[in-house]
Short mmCIF file of C-alpha atoms in Angstrom, two decimals:
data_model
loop_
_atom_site.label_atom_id
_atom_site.label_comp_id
_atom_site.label_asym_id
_atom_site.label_seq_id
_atom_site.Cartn_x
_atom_site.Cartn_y
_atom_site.Cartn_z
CA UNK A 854 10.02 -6.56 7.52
CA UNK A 855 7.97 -9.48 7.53
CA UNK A 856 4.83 -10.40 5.46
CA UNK A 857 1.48 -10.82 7.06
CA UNK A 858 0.14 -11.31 3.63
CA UNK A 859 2.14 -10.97 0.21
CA UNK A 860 0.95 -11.04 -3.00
CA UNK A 861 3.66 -10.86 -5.90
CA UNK A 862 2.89 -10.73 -9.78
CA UNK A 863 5.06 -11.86 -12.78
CA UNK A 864 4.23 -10.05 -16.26
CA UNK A 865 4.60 -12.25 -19.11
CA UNK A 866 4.47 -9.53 -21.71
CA UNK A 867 7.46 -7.31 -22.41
CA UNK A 868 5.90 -4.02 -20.36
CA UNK A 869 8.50 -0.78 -20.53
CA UNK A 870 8.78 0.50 -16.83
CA UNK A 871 10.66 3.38 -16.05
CA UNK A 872 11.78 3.05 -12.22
CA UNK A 873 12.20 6.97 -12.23
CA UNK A 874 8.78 7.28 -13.07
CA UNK A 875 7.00 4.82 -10.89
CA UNK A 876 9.42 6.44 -8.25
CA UNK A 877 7.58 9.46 -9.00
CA UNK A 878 4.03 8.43 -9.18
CA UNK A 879 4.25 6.80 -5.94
CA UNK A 880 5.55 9.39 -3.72
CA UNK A 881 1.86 10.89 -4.62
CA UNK A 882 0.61 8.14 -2.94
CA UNK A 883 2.50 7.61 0.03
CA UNK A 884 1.35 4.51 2.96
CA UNK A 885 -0.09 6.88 5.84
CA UNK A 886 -1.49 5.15 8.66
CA UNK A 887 -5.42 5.47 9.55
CA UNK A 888 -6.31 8.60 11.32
CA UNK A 889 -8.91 8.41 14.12
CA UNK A 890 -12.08 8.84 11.61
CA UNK A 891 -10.60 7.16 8.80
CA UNK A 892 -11.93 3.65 7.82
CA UNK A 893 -9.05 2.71 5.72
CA UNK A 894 -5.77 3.73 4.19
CA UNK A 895 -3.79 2.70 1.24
CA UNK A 896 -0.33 3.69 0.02
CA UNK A 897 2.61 2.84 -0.97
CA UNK A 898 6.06 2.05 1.24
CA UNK A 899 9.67 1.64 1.30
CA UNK A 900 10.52 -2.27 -0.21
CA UNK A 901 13.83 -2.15 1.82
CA UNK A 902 12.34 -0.52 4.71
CA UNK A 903 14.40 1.66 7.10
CA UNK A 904 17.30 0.35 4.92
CA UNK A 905 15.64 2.28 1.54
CA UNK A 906 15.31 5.80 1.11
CA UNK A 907 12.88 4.90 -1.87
CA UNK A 908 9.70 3.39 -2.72
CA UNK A 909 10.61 1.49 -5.60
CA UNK A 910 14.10 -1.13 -5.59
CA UNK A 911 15.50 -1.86 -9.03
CA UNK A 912 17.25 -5.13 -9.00
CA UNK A 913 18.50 -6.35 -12.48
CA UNK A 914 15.51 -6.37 -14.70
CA UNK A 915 12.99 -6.44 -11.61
CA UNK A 916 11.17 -3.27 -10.03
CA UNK A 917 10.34 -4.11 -6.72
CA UNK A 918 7.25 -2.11 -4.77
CA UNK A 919 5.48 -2.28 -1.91
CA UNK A 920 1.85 -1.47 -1.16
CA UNK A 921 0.16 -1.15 2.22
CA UNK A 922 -3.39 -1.26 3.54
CA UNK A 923 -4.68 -0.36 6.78
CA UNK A 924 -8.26 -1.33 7.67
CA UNK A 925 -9.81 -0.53 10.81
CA UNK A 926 -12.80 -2.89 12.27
CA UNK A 927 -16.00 -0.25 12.98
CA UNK A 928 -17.15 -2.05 16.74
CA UNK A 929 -20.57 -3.29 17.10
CA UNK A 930 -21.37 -0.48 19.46
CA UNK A 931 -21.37 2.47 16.82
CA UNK A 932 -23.17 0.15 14.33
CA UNK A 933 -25.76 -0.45 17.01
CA UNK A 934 -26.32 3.17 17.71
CA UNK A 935 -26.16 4.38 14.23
CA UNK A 936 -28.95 1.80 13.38
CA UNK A 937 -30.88 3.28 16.28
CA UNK A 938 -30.98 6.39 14.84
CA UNK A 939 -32.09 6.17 11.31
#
């Protein structure tokens, strides 16, 4: 998988994560791609990709996750018409 954009965060205070928990929270918010009246979409993915099963990667004392965001351009044309008819 390669990065079009990747942000990654340190914590510099002691935080208590629980990688069975985050596992859990995001599998409620799984990465599903825009549908065809959907602006945008947010969710969460595999780190490993089709080599994880999992949506979080413990590795020693790092948790690694991966978040995904899907926006979709509105063209010109619907703008234009939807101004025309207010």
């Amino acid at each position: 998988m390669w990065f079009s954009n990747a942000i990654i965060y340190r914590l510099t205070r002691d935080i208590e994560f629980n990688p069975e928990t985050l596992e859990k929270q995001a599998a409620e918010f799984p990465y599903v791609e825009c549908s065809s009246q959907s602006v945008q979409s947010f969710g969460w993915t595999k780190p490993l990709g089709t080599f994880g099963e999992m949506l979080t990667h413990v590795a020693g004392d790092a948790i690694f996750m991966c978040a995904m965001s899907e926006t979709r351009a509105v063209p010109a044309q619907v703008l234009k018409k939807q101004w025309m008819t207010l």
